[in-house]
Amino acid sequence: MKNKKRSKVRVFIQVAFFLLVALIAVNHTLVEQGKGIAFLSSASLHAICPFGGVVTIYQYLTTGTFVKKIHESSFILMIIMFTTAVLFGPVFCGWICPFGSFQEWLGKIGKKIFKNKYNAFIPYKIDKYLRYLRYGVLVWVLYVTAISGKIAFQDVDPYYALFNFWSSEVAIGGIVILLVIIGLSLIVERPWCKYACPYGAVLGITNLFRIFKIRRKTSTCVSCKNCDNACPMNIKVSNQQVVRNHQCISCMKCTSEGACPIDNTVNMSVKGGE
Ligand code: SF4
Ligand code: SF4
């Protein structure tokens, strides 16, 4: 019952943020047509995106201004999300990001089609190097934004394309990448998060030093590997005492409140026993 409660809370939060972002995106288009919903502000997706705060850091430090279309709110959200990640890891990725949730929901269809093969198509030898690709994407986005002073990433951003596919602001590159990610999500869990998301790359680094870590107690573990099978990021929790993997998204699926059948064996905590 306890497990179900935790997973229901997470699904509720994911659905709530997905709907909120969709509503803001639709309303932004309506405002431009002079038909905005009265009780909503005219905020665009850029105003509520914490990654906007990251891409504007260089310009803010060098000129004291924000990159075009980026708002102060992005900067504040960036600080809140980074502080949260230093404490608990990338909870934004595992609980809030609507594009992460979208991939997760598509994955449920993929699991039904491919059963045990799902999320195991890419050979480990290739997969382990592909996981660093997102840092390349991050460096590219920061560089291009710094030299252009514009949100260069928008033209290839599948998240922006998903919530604006009806608008003329979306570039064809964004739509193509969105379609590729939709297809890949049917065979790999969270392909964008694993291999390409620049914001996931930033937050993922906090897994190396976060305060509350995912810990496994070896004295009570029965080596059933349920934790490994539950992890959307394919992290082998069952052979670690402390998860310091840069890909952990703090989804808590591996914990004793999730997949682990033994009480108090996998937890998120500051300190853990053997
Ligand atoms: S299942 Fe555990 S190790 Fe895997 S991403 Fe979620 S919290 Fe991290
Ligand atoms: S699910 Fe729990 S008991 Fe099973 S291998 Fe993982 S930590 Fe050990």
PDB file of C-alpha atoms and ligand atoms in Angstrom:
ATOM      1  CA  MET A   1       0.000   0.000   0.000  1.00  0.00           C
ATOM      2  CA  LYS A   2       2.872   2.303   0.982  1.00  0.00           C
ATOM      3  CA  ASN A   3       4.515   1.708  -2.431  1.00  0.00           C
ATOM      4  CA  LYS A   4       1.324   2.462  -4.290  1.00  0.00           C
ATOM      5  CA  LYS A   5       0.863   5.708  -2.366  1.00  0.00           C
ATOM      6  CA  ARG A   6       4.360   6.973  -3.274  1.00  0.00           C
ATOM      7  CA  SER A   7       3.958   6.083  -6.925  1.00  0.00           C
ATOM      8  CA  LYS A   8       0.476   7.680  -7.039  1.00  0.00           C
ATOM      9  CA  VAL A   9       1.867  10.927  -5.611  1.00  0.00           C
ATOM     10  CA  ARG A  10       4.592  10.941  -8.266  1.00  0.00           C
ATOM     11  CA  VAL A  11       2.120  10.290 -11.102  1.00  0.00           C
ATOM     12  CA  PHE A  12      -0.157  13.036  -9.740  1.00  0.00           C
ATOM     13  CA  ILE A  13       2.735  15.531  -9.709  1.00  0.00           C
ATOM     14  CA  GLN A  14       3.840  14.505 -13.213  1.00  0.00           C
ATOM     15  CA  VAL A  15       0.323  14.856 -14.651  1.00  0.00           C
ATOM     16  CA  ALA A  16      -0.237  18.180 -12.847  1.00  0.00           C
ATOM     17  CA  PHE A  17       2.959  19.728 -14.255  1.00  0.00           C
ATOM     18  CA  PHE A  18       2.280  18.335 -17.734  1.00  0.00           C
ATOM     19  CA  LEU A  19      -1.203  19.901 -17.775  1.00  0.00           C
ATOM     20  CA  LEU A  20       0.033  23.173 -16.296  1.00  0.00           C
ATOM     21  CA  VAL A  21       2.745  23.553 -18.948  1.00  0.00           C
ATOM     22  CA  ALA A  22       0.302  22.591 -21.722  1.00  0.00           C
ATOM     23  CA  LEU A  23      -2.199  25.179 -20.418  1.00  0.00           C
ATOM     24  CA  ILE A  24       0.450  27.908 -20.293  1.00  0.00           C
ATOM     25  CA  ALA A  25       1.581  27.073 -23.847  1.00  0.00           C
ATOM     26  CA  VAL A  26      -1.972  27.112 -25.229  1.00  0.00           C
ATOM     27  CA  ASN A  27      -2.810  30.304 -23.363  1.00  0.00           C
ATOM     28  CA  HIS A  28       0.304  32.015 -24.731  1.00  0.00           C
ATOM     29  CA  THR A  29      -0.926  31.343 -28.269  1.00  0.00           C
ATOM     30  CA  LEU A  30      -4.433  32.571 -27.345  1.00  0.00           C
ATOM     31  CA  VAL A  31      -2.979  35.778 -25.860  1.00  0.00           C
ATOM     32  CA  GLU A  32      -1.183  36.469 -29.129  1.00  0.00           C
ATOM     33  CA  GLN A  33      -4.567  36.172 -30.869  1.00  0.00           C
ATOM     34  CA  GLY A  34      -6.176  38.458 -28.283  1.00  0.00           C
ATOM     35  CA  LYS A  35      -8.187  35.600 -26.718  1.00  0.00           C
ATOM     36  CA  GLY A  36      -6.150  34.713 -23.572  1.00  0.00           C
ATOM     37  CA  ILE A  37      -7.740  32.906 -20.599  1.00  0.00           C
ATOM     38  CA  ALA A  38      -8.629  35.645 -18.090  1.00  0.00           C
ATOM     39  CA  PHE A  39      -7.146  34.130 -14.893  1.00  0.00           C
ATOM     40  CA  LEU A  40      -3.853  33.085 -16.488  1.00  0.00           C
ATOM     41  CA  SER A  41      -0.907  35.349 -17.137  1.00  0.00           C
ATOM     42  CA  SER A  42       0.502  35.613 -20.652  1.00  0.00           C
ATOM     43  CA  ALA A  43       3.747  33.835 -19.636  1.00  0.00           C
ATOM     44  CA  SER A  44       5.523  31.869 -22.349  1.00  0.00           C
ATOM     45  CA  LEU A  45       7.290  28.525 -21.859  1.00  0.00           C
ATOM     46  CA  HIS A  46      10.590  30.389 -21.731  1.00  0.00           C
ATOM     47  CA  ALA A  47       9.481  32.186 -18.570  1.00  0.00           C
ATOM     48  CA  ILE A  48       8.915  28.913 -16.684  1.00  0.00           C
ATOM     49  CA  CYS A  49      11.939  26.983 -17.967  1.00  0.00           C
ATOM     50  CA  PRO A  50      14.817  26.698 -15.450  1.00  0.00           C
ATOM     51  CA  PHE A  51      17.234  25.758 -18.261  1.00  0.00           C
ATOM     52  CA  GLY A  52      16.714  29.287 -19.634  1.00  0.00           C
ATOM     53  CA  GLY A  53      18.502  30.487 -16.501  1.00  0.00           C
ATOM     54  CA  VAL A  54      21.481  28.238 -17.294  1.00  0.00           C
ATOM     55  CA  VAL A  55      21.904  29.384 -20.913  1.00  0.00           C
ATOM     56  CA  THR A  56      21.776  33.033 -19.923  1.00  0.00           C
ATOM     57  CA  ILE A  57      24.429  32.820 -17.171  1.00  0.00           C
ATOM     58  CA  TYR A  58      27.296  33.864 -19.467  1.00  0.00           C
ATOM     59  CA  GLN A  59      25.480  36.921 -20.816  1.00  0.00           C
ATOM     60  CA  TYR A  60      24.240  37.868 -17.356  1.00  0.00           C
ATOM     61  CA  LEU A  61      27.745  37.715 -15.874  1.00  0.00           C
ATOM     62  CA  THR A  62      29.363  39.620 -18.733  1.00  0.00           C
ATOM     63  CA  THR A  63      26.716  42.261 -19.505  1.00  0.00           C
ATOM     64  CA  GLY A  64      24.141  42.111 -16.680  1.00  0.00           C
ATOM     65  CA  THR A  65      21.363  41.362 -19.210  1.00  0.00           C
ATOM     66  CA  PHE A  66      19.401  38.227 -20.120  1.00  0.00           C
ATOM     67  CA  VAL A  67      19.436  36.423 -23.470  1.00  0.00           C
ATOM     68  CA  LYS A  68      16.479  37.517 -25.651  1.00  0.00           C
ATOM     69  CA  LYS A  69      13.162  35.920 -24.527  1.00  0.00           C
ATOM     70  CA  ILE A  70      14.647  34.716 -21.207  1.00  0.00           C
ATOM     71  CA  HIS A  71      13.014  36.173 -18.101  1.00  0.00           C
ATOM     72  CA  GLU A  72      14.132  36.749 -14.539  1.00  0.00           C
ATOM     73  CA  SER A  73      11.755  33.941 -13.499  1.00  0.00           C
ATOM     74  CA  SER A  74      13.947  31.397 -15.360  1.00  0.00           C
ATOM     75  CA  PHE A  75      16.918  32.556 -13.334  1.00  0.00           C
ATOM     76  CA  ILE A  76      15.021  32.165 -10.058  1.00  0.00           C
ATOM     77  CA  LEU A  77      13.705  28.726 -11.087  1.00  0.00           C
ATOM     78  CA  MET A  78      17.240  27.674 -12.032  1.00  0.00           C
ATOM     79  CA  ILE A  79      18.479  28.571  -8.544  1.00  0.00           C
ATOM     80  CA  ILE A  80      15.576  26.738  -6.853  1.00  0.00           C
ATOM     81  CA  MET A  81      16.063  23.615  -8.986  1.00  0.00           C
ATOM     82  CA  PHE A  82      19.822  23.555  -8.501  1.00  0.00           C
ATOM     83  CA  THR A  83      19.464  23.942  -4.730  1.00  0.00           C
ATOM     84  CA  THR A  84      16.897  21.117  -4.695  1.00  0.00           C
ATOM     85  CA  ALA A  85      19.267  18.958  -6.754  1.00  0.00           C
ATOM     86  CA  VAL A  86      22.177  19.606  -4.387  1.00  0.00           C
ATOM     87  CA  LEU A  87      19.952  18.268  -1.611  1.00  0.00           C
ATOM     88  CA  PHE A  88      18.011  15.456  -3.304  1.00  0.00           C
ATOM     89  CA  GLY A  89      19.472  15.003  -6.800  1.00  0.00           C
ATOM     90  CA  PRO A  90      17.654  15.735 -10.085  1.00  0.00           C
ATOM     91  CA  VAL A  91      14.077  15.525  -8.754  1.00  0.00           C
ATOM     92  CA  PHE A  92      13.133  17.986 -11.502  1.00  0.00           C
ATOM     93  CA  CYS A  93      13.905  15.245 -14.062  1.00  0.00           C
ATOM     94  CA  GLY A  94      12.173  12.409 -12.216  1.00  0.00           C
ATOM     95  CA  TRP A  95       9.107  14.196 -10.872  1.00  0.00           C
ATOM     96  CA  ILE A  96       8.472  17.503 -12.645  1.00  0.00           C
ATOM     97  CA  CYS A  97       9.814  17.742 -16.211  1.00  0.00           C
ATOM     98  CA  PRO A  98       6.803  17.248 -18.530  1.00  0.00           C
ATOM     99  CA  PHE A  99       9.033  15.986 -21.326  1.00  0.00           C
ATOM    100  CA  GLY A 100      10.516  13.326 -19.031  1.00  0.00           C
ATOM    101  CA  SER A 101       6.985  12.269 -18.034  1.00  0.00           C
ATOM    102  CA  PHE A 102       5.915  12.208 -21.681  1.00  0.00           C
ATOM    103  CA  GLN A 103       8.743   9.788 -22.551  1.00  0.00           C
ATOM    104  CA  GLU A 104       7.911   7.673 -19.502  1.00  0.00           C
ATOM    105  CA  TRP A 105       4.272   7.338 -20.589  1.00  0.00           C
ATOM    106  CA  LEU A 106       5.304   6.387 -24.122  1.00  0.00           C
ATOM    107  CA  GLY A 107       7.606   3.813 -22.553  1.00  0.00           C
ATOM    108  CA  LYS A 108       4.606   2.100 -20.974  1.00  0.00           C
ATOM    109  CA  ILE A 109       3.379   1.362 -24.518  1.00  0.00           C
ATOM    110  CA  GLY A 110       6.875   0.165 -25.487  1.00  0.00           C
ATOM    111  CA  LYS A 111       6.952  -2.178 -22.467  1.00  0.00           C
ATOM    112  CA  LYS A 112       3.660  -3.728 -23.552  1.00  0.00           C
ATOM    113  CA  ILE A 113       4.981  -4.301 -27.089  1.00  0.00           C
ATOM    114  CA  PHE A 114       8.538  -5.459 -26.376  1.00  0.00           C
ATOM    115  CA  LYS A 115       8.128  -6.872 -22.839  1.00  0.00           C
ATOM    116  CA  ASN A 116      11.558  -7.804 -21.327  1.00  0.00           C
ATOM    117  CA  LYS A 117      13.451  -6.592 -24.383  1.00  0.00           C
ATOM    118  CA  TYR A 118      12.228  -3.039 -23.755  1.00  0.00           C
ATOM    119  CA  ASN A 119      15.002  -0.708 -22.593  1.00  0.00           C
ATOM    120  CA  ALA A 120      17.666  -3.326 -23.396  1.00  0.00           C
ATOM    121  CA  PHE A 121      18.078  -2.827 -27.131  1.00  0.00           C
ATOM    122  CA  ILE A 122      21.215  -0.691 -27.092  1.00  0.00           C
ATOM    123  CA  PRO A 123      24.308  -2.798 -26.269  1.00  0.00           C
ATOM    124  CA  TYR A 124      26.001  -1.743 -23.025  1.00  0.00           C
ATOM    125  CA  LYS A 125      29.312  -1.099 -24.819  1.00  0.00           C
ATOM    126  CA  ILE A 126      27.696   1.617 -26.967  1.00  0.00           C
ATOM    127  CA  ASP A 127      25.206   2.830 -24.374  1.00  0.00           C
ATOM    128  CA  LYS A 128      27.854   3.651 -21.755  1.00  0.00           C
ATOM    129  CA  TYR A 129      29.542   6.126 -24.141  1.00  0.00           C
ATOM    130  CA  LEU A 130      26.280   7.536 -25.519  1.00  0.00           C
ATOM    131  CA  ARG A 131      25.398   8.621 -21.957  1.00  0.00           C
ATOM    132  CA  TYR A 132      28.058  11.345 -22.153  1.00  0.00           C
ATOM    133  CA  LEU A 133      26.617  12.813 -25.339  1.00  0.00           C
ATOM    134  CA  ARG A 134      24.379  15.132 -23.324  1.00  0.00           C
ATOM    135  CA  TYR A 135      27.448  16.943 -21.976  1.00  0.00           C
ATOM    136  CA  GLY A 136      28.481  17.613 -25.588  1.00  0.00           C
ATOM    137  CA  VAL A 137      24.982  18.993 -26.253  1.00  0.00           C
ATOM    138  CA  LEU A 138      25.278  21.172 -23.128  1.00  0.00           C
ATOM    139  CA  VAL A 139      28.633  22.656 -24.213  1.00  0.00           C
ATOM    140  CA  TRP A 140      27.259  23.288 -27.713  1.00  0.00           C
ATOM    141  CA  VAL A 141      24.107  25.023 -26.391  1.00  0.00           C
ATOM    142  CA  LEU A 142      26.074  27.235 -23.985  1.00  0.00           C
ATOM    143  CA  TYR A 143      28.603  28.157 -26.671  1.00  0.00           C
ATOM    144  CA  VAL A 144      26.075  28.956 -29.395  1.00  0.00           C
ATOM    145  CA  THR A 145      23.881  30.951 -26.988  1.00  0.00           C
ATOM    146  CA  ALA A 146      26.892  32.911 -25.710  1.00  0.00           C
ATOM    147  CA  ILE A 147      28.070  33.940 -29.174  1.00  0.00           C
ATOM    148  CA  SER A 148      24.624  34.622 -30.647  1.00  0.00           C
ATOM    149  CA  GLY A 149      22.797  36.145 -27.641  1.00  0.00           C
ATOM    150  CA  LYS A 150      19.713  34.140 -28.731  1.00  0.00           C
ATOM    151  CA  ILE A 151      18.085  30.922 -27.481  1.00  0.00           C
ATOM    152  CA  ALA A 152      19.718  28.821 -30.184  1.00  0.00           C
ATOM    153  CA  PHE A 153      18.474  25.601 -28.608  1.00  0.00           C
ATOM    154  CA  GLN A 154      14.816  26.399 -29.296  1.00  0.00           C
ATOM    155  CA  ASP A 155      15.152  25.337 -32.958  1.00  0.00           C
ATOM    156  CA  VAL A 156      16.099  21.763 -32.031  1.00  0.00           C
ATOM    157  CA  ASP A 157      14.335  21.452 -28.671  1.00  0.00           C
ATOM    158  CA  PRO A 158      11.773  18.594 -28.708  1.00  0.00           C
ATOM    159  CA  TYR A 159      10.218  19.838 -25.433  1.00  0.00           C
ATOM    160  CA  TYR A 160       9.463  23.210 -27.001  1.00  0.00           C
ATOM    161  CA  ALA A 161       8.182  21.473 -30.140  1.00  0.00           C
ATOM    162  CA  LEU A 162       5.833  19.235 -28.112  1.00  0.00           C
ATOM    163  CA  PHE A 163       4.154  22.163 -26.386  1.00  0.00           C
ATOM    164  CA  ASN A 164       4.126  24.461 -29.428  1.00  0.00           C
ATOM    165  CA  PHE A 165       3.771  22.168 -32.432  1.00  0.00           C
ATOM    166  CA  TRP A 166       0.781  24.219 -33.600  1.00  0.00           C
ATOM    167  CA  SER A 167       2.739  27.471 -33.590  1.00  0.00           C
ATOM    168  CA  SER A 168       4.831  29.013 -36.363  1.00  0.00           C
ATOM    169  CA  GLU A 169       7.595  29.587 -33.769  1.00  0.00           C
ATOM    170  CA  VAL A 170       8.562  25.901 -33.926  1.00  0.00           C
ATOM    171  CA  ALA A 171      11.369  25.053 -36.344  1.00  0.00           C
ATOM    172  CA  ILE A 172      11.297  21.924 -38.473  1.00  0.00           C
ATOM    173  CA  GLY A 173      14.429  20.681 -36.632  1.00  0.00           C
ATOM    174  CA  GLY A 174      12.491  20.633 -33.346  1.00  0.00           C
ATOM    175  CA  ILE A 175       9.617  18.670 -34.901  1.00  0.00           C
ATOM    176  CA  VAL A 176      12.006  16.116 -36.456  1.00  0.00           C
ATOM    177  CA  ILE A 177      13.812  15.569 -33.144  1.00  0.00           C
ATOM    178  CA  LEU A 178      10.481  15.293 -31.323  1.00  0.00           C
ATOM    179  CA  LEU A 179       9.348  12.557 -33.728  1.00  0.00           C
ATOM    180  CA  VAL A 180      12.672  10.716 -33.346  1.00  0.00           C
ATOM    181  CA  ILE A 181      12.355  10.839 -29.534  1.00  0.00           C
ATOM    182  CA  ILE A 182       8.745   9.610 -29.700  1.00  0.00           C
ATOM    183  CA  GLY A 183       9.906   6.639 -31.795  1.00  0.00           C
ATOM    184  CA  LEU A 184      12.914   5.901 -29.577  1.00  0.00           C
ATOM    185  CA  SER A 185      10.805   6.116 -26.407  1.00  0.00           C
ATOM    186  CA  LEU A 186       9.030   2.962 -27.550  1.00  0.00           C
ATOM    187  CA  ILE A 187      12.262   0.956 -27.299  1.00  0.00           C
ATOM    188  CA  VAL A 188      14.408   2.857 -24.761  1.00  0.00           C
ATOM    189  CA  GLU A 189      13.208   4.406 -21.508  1.00  0.00           C
ATOM    190  CA  ARG A 190      13.683   8.205 -21.489  1.00  0.00           C
ATOM    191  CA  PRO A 191      16.053   8.380 -24.498  1.00  0.00           C
ATOM    192  CA  TRP A 192      16.190  12.196 -24.464  1.00  0.00           C
ATOM    193  CA  CYS A 193      17.052  12.253 -20.742  1.00  0.00           C
ATOM    194  CA  LYS A 194      19.725   9.560 -21.115  1.00  0.00           C
ATOM    195  CA  TYR A 195      21.531  10.730 -24.212  1.00  0.00           C
ATOM    196  CA  ALA A 196      20.751  14.315 -25.150  1.00  0.00           C
ATOM    197  CA  CYS A 197      19.153  16.543 -22.506  1.00  0.00           C
ATOM    198  CA  PRO A 198      21.532  19.408 -21.639  1.00  0.00           C
ATOM    199  CA  TYR A 199      19.572  20.340 -18.520  1.00  0.00           C
ATOM    200  CA  GLY A 200      19.670  16.720 -17.321  1.00  0.00           C
ATOM    201  CA  ALA A 201      23.431  16.911 -17.839  1.00  0.00           C
ATOM    202  CA  VAL A 202      23.667  19.940 -15.520  1.00  0.00           C
ATOM    203  CA  LEU A 203      21.458  18.485 -12.793  1.00  0.00           C
ATOM    204  CA  GLY A 204      23.008  15.012 -13.168  1.00  0.00           C
ATOM    205  CA  ILE A 205      26.342  16.309 -11.911  1.00  0.00           C
ATOM    206  CA  THR A 206      24.771  16.877  -8.479  1.00  0.00           C
ATOM    207  CA  ASN A 207      24.510  13.087  -8.105  1.00  0.00           C
ATOM    208  CA  LEU A 208      28.237  13.083  -7.413  1.00  0.00           C
ATOM    209  CA  PHE A 209      27.878  15.236  -4.269  1.00  0.00           C
ATOM    210  CA  ARG A 210      24.161  15.528  -3.351  1.00  0.00           C
ATOM    211  CA  ILE A 211      23.375  15.497   0.377  1.00  0.00           C
ATOM    212  CA  PHE A 212      20.524  12.925   0.386  1.00  0.00           C
ATOM    213  CA  LYS A 213      21.779   9.948  -1.628  1.00  0.00           C
ATOM    214  CA  ILE A 214      20.192   6.695  -2.774  1.00  0.00           C
ATOM    215  CA  ARG A 215      21.757   4.070  -0.473  1.00  0.00           C
ATOM    216  CA  ARG A 216      21.512   0.267  -0.427  1.00  0.00           C
ATOM    217  CA  LYS A 217      22.013  -1.691   2.795  1.00  0.00           C
ATOM    218  CA  THR A 218      24.070  -4.759   1.875  1.00  0.00           C
ATOM    219  CA  SER A 219      23.216  -6.573   5.144  1.00  0.00           C
ATOM    220  CA  THR A 220      19.517  -6.903   4.258  1.00  0.00           C
ATOM    221  CA  CYS A 221      19.704  -7.083   0.445  1.00  0.00           C
ATOM    222  CA  VAL A 222      18.644 -10.480  -0.957  1.00  0.00           C
ATOM    223  CA  SER A 223      20.101  -9.819  -4.440  1.00  0.00           C
ATOM    224  CA  CYS A 224      16.760 -10.129  -6.228  1.00  0.00           C
ATOM    225  CA  LYS A 225      17.722  -7.289  -8.611  1.00  0.00           C
ATOM    226  CA  ASN A 226      14.235  -5.766  -8.566  1.00  0.00           C
ATOM    227  CA  CYS A 227      15.897  -2.388  -8.053  1.00  0.00           C
ATOM    228  CA  ASP A 228      17.954  -2.792 -11.248  1.00  0.00           C
ATOM    229  CA  ASN A 229      14.900  -3.782 -13.261  1.00  0.00           C
ATOM    230  CA  ALA A 230      12.886  -0.834 -11.936  1.00  0.00           C
ATOM    231  CA  CYS A 231      15.477   1.828 -12.705  1.00  0.00           C
ATOM    232  CA  PRO A 232      14.480   3.793 -15.826  1.00  0.00           C
ATOM    233  CA  MET A 233      18.090   4.891 -16.291  1.00  0.00           C
ATOM    234  CA  ASN A 234      19.434   1.289 -16.214  1.00  0.00           C
ATOM    235  CA  ILE A 235      21.552   1.932 -13.115  1.00  0.00           C
ATOM    236  CA  LYS A 236      22.731  -1.260 -11.381  1.00  0.00           C
ATOM    237  CA  VAL A 237      21.622  -0.324  -7.891  1.00  0.00           C
ATOM    238  CA  SER A 238      22.108  -3.908  -6.655  1.00  0.00           C
ATOM    239  CA  ASN A 239      25.894  -3.712  -6.835  1.00  0.00           C
ATOM    240  CA  GLN A 240      26.303  -0.310  -5.211  1.00  0.00           C
ATOM    241  CA  GLN A 241      26.101   0.869  -1.639  1.00  0.00           C
ATOM    242  CA  VAL A 242      25.638   4.481  -2.659  1.00  0.00           C
ATOM    243  CA  VAL A 243      24.300   5.534  -6.073  1.00  0.00           C
ATOM    244  CA  ARG A 244      26.584   8.256  -7.419  1.00  0.00           C
ATOM    245  CA  ASN A 245      25.711   7.677 -11.065  1.00  0.00           C
ATOM    246  CA  HIS A 246      25.372  10.971 -12.977  1.00  0.00           C
ATOM    247  CA  GLN A 247      22.224   9.620 -14.653  1.00  0.00           C
ATOM    248  CA  CYS A 248      20.101   9.064 -11.537  1.00  0.00           C
ATOM    249  CA  ILE A 249      16.892  11.130 -11.730  1.00  0.00           C
ATOM    250  CA  SER A 250      15.799  10.606  -8.096  1.00  0.00           C
ATOM    251  CA  CYS A 251      12.591   8.900  -9.196  1.00  0.00           C
ATOM    252  CA  MET A 252      12.746   6.617  -6.110  1.00  0.00           C
ATOM    253  CA  LYS A 253      11.540   3.611  -8.134  1.00  0.00           C
ATOM    254  CA  CYS A 254      14.398   1.448  -6.821  1.00  0.00           C
ATOM    255  CA  THR A 255      13.781   2.145  -3.126  1.00  0.00           C
ATOM    256  CA  SER A 256      12.083   0.056  -0.441  1.00  0.00           C
ATOM    257  CA  GLU A 257       9.087   2.311  -0.985  1.00  0.00           C
ATOM    258  CA  GLY A 258       9.196   1.258  -4.634  1.00  0.00           C
ATOM    259  CA  ALA A 259      10.587  -1.915  -6.201  1.00  0.00           C
ATOM    260  CA  CYS A 260      12.812  -3.270  -3.415  1.00  0.00           C
ATOM    261  CA  PRO A 261      10.793  -5.888  -1.514  1.00  0.00           C
ATOM    262  CA  ILE A 262      12.808  -5.589   1.712  1.00  0.00           C
ATOM    263  CA  ASP A 263      11.956  -2.800   4.156  1.00  0.00           C
ATOM    264  CA  ASN A 264      14.575  -0.166   4.843  1.00  0.00           C
ATOM    265  CA  THR A 265      17.094  -1.582   2.338  1.00  0.00           C
ATOM    266  CA  VAL A 266      17.172   1.050  -0.402  1.00  0.00           C
ATOM    267  CA  ASN A 267      16.514   4.578   0.854  1.00  0.00           C
ATOM    268  CA  MET A 268      17.260   8.169   0.110  1.00  0.00           C
ATOM    269  CA  SER A 269      19.190   9.361   3.137  1.00  0.00           C
ATOM    270  CA  VAL A 270      22.114  11.443   4.374  1.00  0.00           C
ATOM    271  CA  LYS A 271      23.805   8.493   6.038  1.00  0.00           C
ATOM    272  CA  GLY A 272      23.213   4.780   5.684  1.00  0.00           C
ATOM    273  CA  GLY A 273      24.065   1.594   7.553  1.00  0.00           C
ATOM    274  CA  GLU A 274      25.883  -1.403   6.090  1.00  0.00           C
TER     275      GLU A 274
HETATM  276  S1  SF4 B   1      15.476   3.990  -9.874  1.00  0.00           S
HETATM  277 FE1  SF4 B   1      16.829   4.699  -8.221  1.00  0.00          FE
HETATM  278  S2  SF4 B   1      18.881   4.765  -9.120  1.00  0.00           S
HETATM  279 FE2  SF4 B   1      17.414   4.646 -10.811  1.00  0.00          FE
HETATM  280  S3  SF4 B   1      17.060   6.767 -11.382  1.00  0.00           S
HETATM  281 FE3  SF4 B   1      15.437   6.227  -9.943  1.00  0.00          FE
HETATM  282  S4  SF4 B   1      16.260   6.840  -7.913  1.00  0.00           S
HETATM  283 FE4  SF4 B   1      18.000   6.817  -9.358  1.00  0.00          FE
HETATM  284  S1  SF4 B   2      15.634  -4.826  -4.820  1.00  0.00           S
HETATM  285 FE1  SF4 B   2      16.381  -4.636  -2.710  1.00  0.00          FE
HETATM  286  S2  SF4 B   2      16.774  -6.755  -2.092  1.00  0.00           S
HETATM  287 FE2  SF4 B   2      16.590  -6.787  -4.332  1.00  0.00          FE
HETATM  288  S3  SF4 B   2      18.719  -6.530  -5.102  1.00  0.00           S
HETATM  289 FE3  SF4 B   2      17.854  -4.473  -4.963  1.00  0.00          FE
HETATM  290  S4  SF4 B   2      18.437  -3.783  -2.918  1.00  0.00           S
HETATM  291 FE4  SF4 B   2      18.715  -5.971  -2.924  1.00  0.00          FE
END
